[in-house]
Coordinates of C-alpha atoms and ligand atoms in Angstrom, one line a residue:
M9 CA -18.0 61.6 50.3
E10 CA -21.1 64.1 50.2
V11 CA -23.6 63.1 52.3
F12 CA -21.6 62.2 55.4
E13 CA -19.4 65.1 54.8
S14 CA -20.2 66.7 57.7
S15 CA -20.0 63.9 59.9
D16 CA -16.8 62.9 59.0
D17 CA -13.7 64.5 57.4
I18 CA -11.4 61.8 58.1
Y19 CA -13.8 59.4 56.4
Q20 CA -14.3 62.0 53.2
I21 CA -10.3 62.0 52.9
L22 CA -9.8 58.4 52.8
T23 CA -12.6 58.2 50.1
E24 CA -11.9 60.7 48.1
A25 CA -8.2 59.4 47.9
I26 CA -9.0 56.1 47.0
S27 CA -8.4 55.7 43.3
E28 CA -11.5 53.2 42.5
G29 CA -14.9 54.9 42.1
I30 CA -17.2 54.6 44.9
V31 CA -20.7 55.0 44.9
V32 CA -23.5 54.5 47.5
V33 CA -26.7 53.5 47.2
N34 CA -30.0 53.3 49.3
D35 CA -32.4 50.3 49.4
Q36 CA -34.3 52.2 46.7
Q37 CA -31.5 52.1 44.4
E38 CA -30.7 55.7 44.6
I39 CA -27.5 57.5 44.7
V40 CA -26.9 58.9 48.0
A41 CA -23.1 59.3 47.7
T42 CA -20.1 59.0 45.1
N43 CA -16.5 59.9 45.4
Q44 CA -14.8 61.9 43.1
S45 CA -12.8 58.7 41.1
L46 CA -16.7 57.5 40.4
N47 CA -17.5 61.0 39.3
T48 CA -14.9 61.5 37.0
L49 CA -15.0 57.9 35.8
F50 CA -18.7 58.2 34.6
G51 CA -18.0 62.1 33.6
Y52 CA -20.2 63.8 36.3
K53 CA -19.6 66.9 38.5
K54 CA -19.1 66.9 42.2
N55 CA -22.7 66.1 43.7
E56 CA -24.3 65.9 40.4
L57 CA -25.6 62.2 40.7
V58 CA -26.7 62.4 44.5
G59 CA -30.4 61.7 44.6
K60 CA -30.2 60.2 41.1
P61 CA -31.4 56.6 40.3
L62 CA -28.5 54.0 40.3
N63 CA -29.7 53.3 36.3
V64 CA -28.1 56.4 35.1
L65 CA -24.6 54.3 35.6
I66 CA -26.1 51.4 34.1
P67 CA -26.7 50.5 30.2
K68 CA -30.0 50.4 29.4
D69 CA -29.6 46.9 28.3
Y70 CA -29.3 45.8 31.8
H71 CA -31.5 47.7 33.7
T72 CA -34.4 45.0 34.2
D73 CA -31.6 42.3 34.8
H74 CA -30.3 44.6 36.9
G75 CA -33.1 45.6 39.0
S76 CA -34.2 41.6 40.0
H77 CA -30.5 41.3 41.0
F78 CA -30.4 44.0 43.3
S79 CA -33.6 43.2 44.9
S80 CA -32.5 39.6 45.6
F81 CA -29.2 41.1 46.6
M82 CA -30.3 43.5 49.2
E83 CA -32.5 40.1 50.6
E84 CA -28.9 38.2 51.2
R85 CA -26.9 41.0 52.3
S86 CA -23.5 39.6 51.5
K87 CA -20.4 41.0 50.4
R88 CA -19.7 40.4 46.4
Q89 CA -18.4 40.9 43.6
M90 CA -20.7 42.0 40.4
G91 CA -21.0 40.3 37.2
H92 CA -20.4 36.8 37.8
G93 CA -17.8 36.1 34.8
R94 CA -20.3 38.0 32.7
N95 CA -18.7 41.4 31.3
L96 CA -20.2 44.5 32.9
F97 CA -20.3 47.9 31.7
G98 CA -21.0 51.1 33.1
V99 CA -22.5 54.7 31.1
K100 CA -20.8 57.6 31.0
K101 CA -23.0 60.9 31.3
D102 CA -22.2 61.6 27.5
G103 CA -24.0 57.9 26.9
T104 CA -20.2 56.1 26.0
L105 CA -20.1 52.5 27.5
F106 CA -17.0 51.6 29.2
P107 CA -15.9 47.7 30.9
V108 CA -16.2 47.9 34.8
E109 CA -15.6 45.6 37.5
A110 CA -17.6 46.0 40.8
G111 CA -17.7 44.9 44.5
L112 CA -20.6 45.3 46.2
N113 CA -20.7 45.9 50.1
P114 CA -24.1 46.2 52.3
F115 CA -24.3 48.0 55.0
S116 CA -26.8 49.9 57.4
V117 CA -26.7 52.9 59.3
Y118 CA -29.3 54.0 61.8
D119 CA -31.6 50.9 60.1
K120 CA -31.5 52.4 56.9
H121 CA -29.7 49.5 54.1
Y122 CA -27.4 50.8 51.8
V123 CA -25.0 49.2 49.3
M124 CA -21.5 50.8 48.5
A125 CA -19.9 49.9 45.2
I126 CA -16.5 50.0 44.3
V127 CA -16.1 50.5 40.7
I128 CA -13.2 49.9 38.6
D129 CA -12.6 51.0 35.0
I130 CA -11.1 48.0 33.1
S131 CA -10.9 49.3 29.9
V132 CA -7.2 49.3 29.9
R133 CA -6.9 45.7 31.1
K134 CA -9.9 44.8 28.7
K135 CA -8.1 46.3 25.9
Q136 CA -4.7 44.2 26.6
E137 CA -6.8 41.1 26.9
E138 CA -7.9 41.4 23.6
E139 CA -4.7 42.6 22.2
I140 CA -3.6 39.2 24.0
Q141 CA -6.3 37.7 22.1
L142 CA -5.8 38.8 18.9
L143 CA -2.1 38.1 19.0
N144 CA -3.3 34.7 20.2
S145 CA -5.2 33.9 17.3
Q146 CA -2.8 35.2 14.9
L147 CA -0.3 33.1 16.7
E148 CA -2.5 30.2 16.0
N149 CA -2.9 31.2 12.3
K150 CA 0.5 31.4 12.0
V151 CA 1.3 27.9 13.6
T152 CA -1.5 26.5 11.5
E153 CA 0.0 28.0 7.9
R154 CA 3.3 27.1 9.3
T155 CA 1.7 23.7 10.0
K156 CA 0.5 23.6 6.9
E157 CA 3.6 24.3 5.1
L158 CA 5.2 21.8 6.6
K159 CA 2.8 19.1 5.9
K160 CA 3.2 20.6 2.1
S161 CA 7.0 19.8 2.2
I162 CA 6.7 16.7 4.1
S163 CA 4.6 15.3 1.1
R164 CA 7.0 16.9 -1.3
L165 CA 10.0 14.9 0.2
E166 CA 7.9 11.9 0.8
A167 CA 6.9 11.8 -2.8
E168 CA 10.8 12.9 -3.6
V169 CA 12.1 9.7 -1.7
E170 CA 9.1 8.0 -3.3
R171 CA 10.6 9.0 -6.7
R172 CA 14.2 7.9 -5.9
V173 CA 13.3 4.8 -4.3
K174 CA 11.6 4.1 -7.7
A175 CA 14.7 4.7 -9.6
E176 CA 16.4 2.7 -7.4
N177 CA 14.4 -0.1 -7.6
K178 CA 14.4 0.6 -11.7
I179 CA 18.3 0.6 -11.2
K180 CA 18.0 -2.6 -9.2
E181 CA 15.9 -4.4 -11.5
S182 CA 18.1 -3.7 -14.8
L183 CA 21.1 -4.4 -12.5
R184 CA 19.3 -8.1 -11.7
K185 CA 18.3 -8.7 -14.9
E186 CA 21.7 -8.0 -16.1
R187 CA 23.3 -10.4 -13.5
E188 CA 20.4 -12.9 -15.0
L189 CA 21.6 -12.4 -18.6
N190 CA 25.2 -12.9 -17.7
E191 CA 24.5 -15.6 -15.5
L192 CA 22.2 -17.1 -18.8
K193 CA 25.5 -16.5 -20.8
T194 CA 28.0 -18.0 -18.3
K195 CA 25.4 -21.1 -18.0
F196 CA 25.4 -21.2 -21.8
L197 CA 28.8 -21.4 -22.5
S198 CA 29.5 -23.8 -19.6
L199 CA 26.5 -25.8 -21.6
V200 CA 28.2 -25.2 -24.6
S201 CA 31.0 -27.0 -23.4
H202 CA 29.7 -29.7 -21.2
E203 CA 25.7 -30.6 -23.1
F204 CA 27.0 -30.3 -26.6
K205 CA 30.1 -32.0 -26.1
T206 CA 28.8 -35.5 -25.7
P207 CA 26.1 -35.3 -28.4
L208 CA 28.9 -34.2 -30.6
S209 CA 31.3 -36.6 -30.1
G210 CA 28.3 -39.4 -30.6
I211 CA 27.8 -37.8 -33.7
Y212 CA 31.2 -37.8 -35.0
T213 CA 31.5 -41.5 -33.9
S214 CA 28.2 -42.5 -35.8
A215 CA 28.9 -40.4 -38.5
T216 CA 33.0 -41.7 -38.7
L217 CA 31.4 -45.3 -38.0
A218 CA 28.6 -44.8 -40.7
G219 CA 31.6 -43.7 -43.7
K220 CA 33.0 -47.0 -43.0
Y221 CA 30.3 -49.3 -44.2
T222 CA 30.8 -48.7 -47.9
E223 CA 29.1 -51.5 -48.5
S224 CA 25.8 -51.5 -50.2
E225 CA 24.4 -54.6 -48.2
Q226 CA 25.2 -52.7 -44.6
Q227 CA 22.7 -50.1 -45.2
E228 CA 20.5 -51.2 -42.4
K229 CA 24.3 -50.5 -40.0
R230 CA 24.4 -47.1 -41.6
D231 CA 20.5 -46.6 -41.2
K232 CA 21.1 -47.2 -37.5
H233 CA 23.9 -44.7 -37.4
I234 CA 22.0 -42.5 -39.2
K235 CA 19.2 -42.2 -36.5
T236 CA 22.0 -42.1 -33.8
I237 CA 23.3 -38.5 -35.5
Q238 CA 19.4 -37.4 -36.1
N239 CA 18.4 -37.7 -32.6
K240 CA 21.6 -35.8 -31.1
V241 CA 21.2 -33.0 -33.4
K242 CA 17.4 -33.0 -32.9
Y243 CA 18.7 -33.1 -28.9
L244 CA 21.1 -30.0 -29.6
N245 CA 18.4 -28.3 -31.4
N246 CA 15.7 -28.5 -28.9
I247 CA 18.4 -26.9 -26.4
L248 CA 19.0 -24.0 -28.4
D249 CA 15.1 -23.6 -28.8
D250 CA 14.8 -23.5 -24.9
F251 CA 17.8 -21.1 -25.1
L252 CA 16.0 -18.9 -27.8
S253 CA 12.8 -19.1 -25.7
I254 CA 14.2 -18.2 -22.8
E255 CA 16.2 -15.2 -24.6
R256 CA 12.5 -14.2 -26.2
M257 CA 10.6 -14.2 -23.0
E258 CA 13.3 -12.5 -21.1
S259 CA 13.1 -9.6 -23.6
G260 CA 9.3 -9.7 -23.9
K261 CA 9.4 -10.6 -27.5
V262 CA 7.1 -13.8 -27.0
N263 CA 4.2 -13.2 -29.7
Y264 CA 1.9 -15.8 -28.6
K265 CA -0.6 -17.1 -31.7
F266 CA -3.8 -18.3 -31.5
S267 CA -5.8 -20.9 -33.8
E268 CA -8.2 -23.6 -34.2
F269 CA -6.6 -26.9 -34.4
P270 CA -7.6 -30.3 -33.2
I271 CA -5.7 -31.8 -30.5
S272 CA -4.8 -35.0 -31.9
K273 CA -2.8 -33.3 -34.5
V274 CA -0.5 -32.2 -32.1
I275 CA -0.4 -35.5 -29.6
N276 CA 0.5 -37.0 -33.4
E277 CA 3.2 -35.0 -33.8
V278 CA 4.8 -35.3 -30.6
I279 CA 4.3 -39.0 -30.2
Y280 CA 6.0 -39.6 -33.6
E281 CA 9.1 -37.4 -32.7
A282 CA 9.2 -39.5 -29.1
N283 CA 9.3 -42.8 -30.7
M284 CA 12.5 -41.9 -32.2
L285 CA 13.7 -41.6 -28.7
L286 CA 12.3 -44.8 -27.3
K287 CA 14.5 -46.7 -25.2
E288 CA 14.4 -50.9 -25.3
G289 CA 11.0 -51.9 -24.6
Q290 CA 9.4 -48.3 -23.8
N291 CA 6.0 -47.8 -25.3
I292 CA 3.9 -44.3 -25.4
N293 CA 0.0 -45.0 -25.0
Y294 CA -2.2 -43.0 -27.4
P295 CA -4.9 -41.0 -25.6
L296 CA -8.4 -42.2 -26.3
G297 CA -11.5 -40.5 -27.6
I298 CA -9.6 -37.7 -28.5
D299 CA -10.8 -37.5 -32.4
N300 CA -13.0 -34.6 -31.8
I301 CA -11.5 -32.4 -29.8
V302 CA -10.7 -28.9 -31.4
I303 CA -9.2 -26.0 -29.0
Y304 CA -8.5 -22.4 -29.6
F305 CA -5.0 -22.0 -28.4
D306 CA -1.2 -21.2 -29.2
E307 CA -0.4 -24.8 -31.1
K308 CA 3.1 -24.2 -31.2
I309 CA 3.4 -23.7 -27.1
L310 CA 1.3 -27.0 -26.9
E311 CA 3.4 -29.1 -28.8
L312 CA 6.6 -27.5 -27.0
T313 CA 5.2 -28.3 -23.7
L314 CA 4.0 -31.7 -24.8
T315 CA 7.2 -32.4 -26.5
N316 CA 9.1 -31.3 -23.0
L317 CA 7.1 -33.6 -20.8
V318 CA 7.0 -36.8 -22.8
N319 CA 10.9 -36.5 -23.8
N320 CA 11.2 -36.3 -20.1
A321 CA 9.2 -39.1 -19.4
I322 CA 11.6 -41.2 -21.8
K323 CA 14.3 -39.8 -20.8
Y324 CA 13.8 -40.1 -16.8
S325 CA 12.2 -43.5 -17.1
P326 CA 14.1 -47.1 -17.3
E327 CA 13.8 -49.6 -20.3
N328 CA 10.8 -51.4 -20.8
T329 CA 8.1 -48.9 -19.1
T330 CA 5.3 -47.5 -20.4
I331 CA 4.4 -43.7 -20.8
D332 CA 0.5 -42.9 -20.7
I333 CA -1.0 -39.7 -22.5
R334 CA -4.4 -39.1 -21.0
V335 CA -6.7 -36.6 -22.0
R336 CA -9.5 -35.3 -20.4
E337 CA -12.0 -32.3 -21.3
E338 CA -13.7 -30.4 -18.3
E339 CA -16.1 -27.8 -18.2
D340 CA -14.1 -24.5 -19.1
H341 CA -10.6 -26.6 -19.5
L342 CA -8.5 -29.6 -20.9
E343 CA -6.5 -31.6 -19.0
I344 CA -3.6 -33.5 -20.4
E345 CA -1.6 -36.0 -18.2
I346 CA 1.5 -37.4 -19.0
V347 CA 2.4 -40.6 -16.6
D348 CA 5.4 -42.1 -16.5
E349 CA 7.1 -45.1 -14.6
G350 CA 10.6 -43.7 -14.1
I351 CA 12.9 -42.6 -11.6
G352 CA 10.6 -40.2 -9.8
I353 CA 11.6 -36.4 -8.3
P354 CA 13.1 -36.7 -4.5
E355 CA 10.3 -35.3 -2.1
S356 CA 12.9 -32.6 -0.8
E357 CA 13.3 -31.3 -4.5
Q358 CA 10.3 -31.1 -5.5
K359 CA 9.6 -27.4 -4.5
H360 CA 12.4 -26.3 -6.9
I361 CA 11.8 -28.2 -10.2
F362 CA 10.1 -25.5 -11.9
N363 CA 13.2 -23.5 -11.0
R364 CA 15.6 -22.1 -14.2
Y365 CA 18.5 -24.6 -14.1
F366 CA 17.3 -26.6 -11.2
R367 CA 18.0 -30.3 -11.8
A368 CA 17.0 -33.3 -9.3
E369 CA 20.0 -34.9 -7.8
N370 CA 19.1 -38.7 -9.4
A371 CA 18.7 -36.7 -12.7
L372 CA 22.4 -35.9 -12.9
L373 CA 23.2 -39.3 -14.7
N374 CA 21.0 -38.0 -17.8
Q375 CA 21.7 -35.3 -19.9
G376 CA 19.8 -32.2 -19.6
T377 CA 19.7 -28.2 -18.6
G378 CA 16.8 -28.0 -16.4
I379 CA 15.5 -25.1 -18.3
G380 CA 12.7 -27.0 -20.1
L381 CA 10.3 -27.3 -17.3
N382 CA 10.7 -23.4 -16.4
I383 CA 9.5 -22.5 -19.8
V384 CA 7.0 -24.4 -19.9
K385 CA 5.6 -23.2 -16.8
N386 CA 6.3 -19.5 -18.1
H387 CA 4.4 -20.0 -21.9
L388 CA 1.5 -21.7 -20.1
E389 CA 0.8 -19.4 -17.1
N390 CA 0.7 -16.2 -19.8
L391 CA -1.9 -18.2 -21.6
R392 CA -3.7 -18.9 -18.7
G393 CA -3.1 -22.5 -18.4
T394 CA -1.6 -24.5 -15.9
I395 CA 1.5 -27.1 -14.8
T396 CA 1.5 -29.2 -11.9
F397 CA 3.0 -32.2 -11.2
T398 CA 2.7 -35.5 -8.6
S399 CA 5.6 -37.7 -8.2
E400 CA 7.6 -40.5 -6.1
E401 CA 10.9 -41.7 -6.3
N402 CA 11.7 -44.7 -8.2
K403 CA 7.9 -45.0 -9.0
G404 CA 7.3 -42.2 -11.6
S405 CA 5.8 -38.9 -12.4
T406 CA 2.6 -37.5 -13.5
F407 CA 2.9 -33.8 -15.0
K408 CA -0.6 -32.5 -15.3
V409 CA -1.1 -29.7 -18.0
T410 CA -4.3 -27.4 -17.7
I411 CA -5.2 -25.4 -21.1
P412 CA -8.5 -23.1 -21.1
T413 CA -11.0 -23.4 -23.5
T414 CA -13.2 -20.3 -22.7
G415 CA -12.2 -17.0 -22.6
N416 CA -9.6 -17.1 -25.3
L417 CA -12.0 -16.7 -28.7
Ligands
ADP529 P1 16.2 -31.1 -17.6 O1 15.3 -32.6 -17.9 O2 16.8 -30.9 -19.1 O3 17.2 -31.1 -16.9 P2 13.4 -29.7 -17.2 O4 13.6 -28.2 -16.8 O5 12.8 -30.6 -18.7 O6 15.1 -30.2 -17.5 O7 13.6 -30.4 -15.4 C1 14.0 -30.0 -14.6 C2 14.3 -31.4 -13.7 O8 13.0 -31.8 -13.3 C3 15.1 -32.3 -14.1 O9 16.3 -32.7 -14.7 C4 14.8 -33.5 -13.6 O10 15.4 -33.6 -12.2 C5 13.2 -33.4 -12.9 N1 12.1 -33.7 -14.1 C6 11.5 -33.2 -15.0 N2 10.6 -34.2 -15.4 C7 11.2 -35.2 -14.9 C8 10.6 -36.8 -14.9 N3 9.4 -37.2 -15.7 N4 10.7 -37.7 -13.9 C9 12.0 -37.5 -13.1 N5 11.9 -36.5 -12.9 C10 11.8 -35.2 -14.0

């Protein structure tokens, strides 16, 4: 090192051999010595820096800051690394900046204080760091892009899965419908063979017997048999109507027809038809105070509903019992109750009563198909009505129908 040249050649050789730049400044921040590496690093000739202020090696922007750091450092006088995590720059003679790392070592000679700074050019390292950062951010971008693509593929796959599940459900649904249709056909065949057999043989017998009464005074007897024939034909016709109803409902071919009509008209018709089915000593109580009630509803469906309920009440009640028909007007609906004193429905079976083909154990001695209530419930629900019941075995049943009286107009 130049200033110490004369005093110690070994020292000189050692400092010149070091590849890091070394600069020594006095307490006035004046450069008193540099080694060859530092000169080369900053682009100065030998000795050119000696006597110059340290600031020539520091970019202008850092001058003020650096001055105060230097003073406090001189007071502390302890070894340390410069910068503390900040990026440090050196400035070359030609003005170019380059990143450096500097370690500071204070020392004193003959009561004079100096600081030796060891300076390393870290351009290459910085550049590599920058390259690594660039590569990292490129990698991150790639990962983000791939993640996006992956998400897209996943949502495409999910949509595909959903589409397939829908298609599968559709197939399942049509299979279910087909199965139900087959079931219906089988039921129909077995019903035709069982349910039709008894009434048909009854019709045959009555017709044969009626044919035997040839005398004109035997008209009463003939009438009795004709009535039996009429009833049984009506019964068979009702079963066929039920099947047609199901078929229409299943294939979505029901067309409801709304009209305004007095409730008494439908009730009269239902009771008139039901009278022919009454057993010995049975009677139907006509509802009171209904003459002025006019509703807007599907008349055929109401008639089908009430016919089903009244016919059941007759069928499932013994002789000498009464069937009550009650009508009540509520604020937004009409309530119609059919009350009988019949066999009732066992509690354990009540929850199944509206299921298609379901028939309670205690009803099996009577003819029936288990279709009527199911159809009625479906129709009523399609028309915003309801059907419910309460029943006690061997005491009787009450079926309640509600018909909306607002919103249909
Ligand atoms: P079906 O009378 O042809 O069997 P429904 O659908 O009309 O078919 O009735 C289903 C079942 O509900 C009947 O089999 C019977 O068990 C029960 N049920 C319906 N109405 C009554 C009633 N008024 N009293 C007792 N049981 C009834």
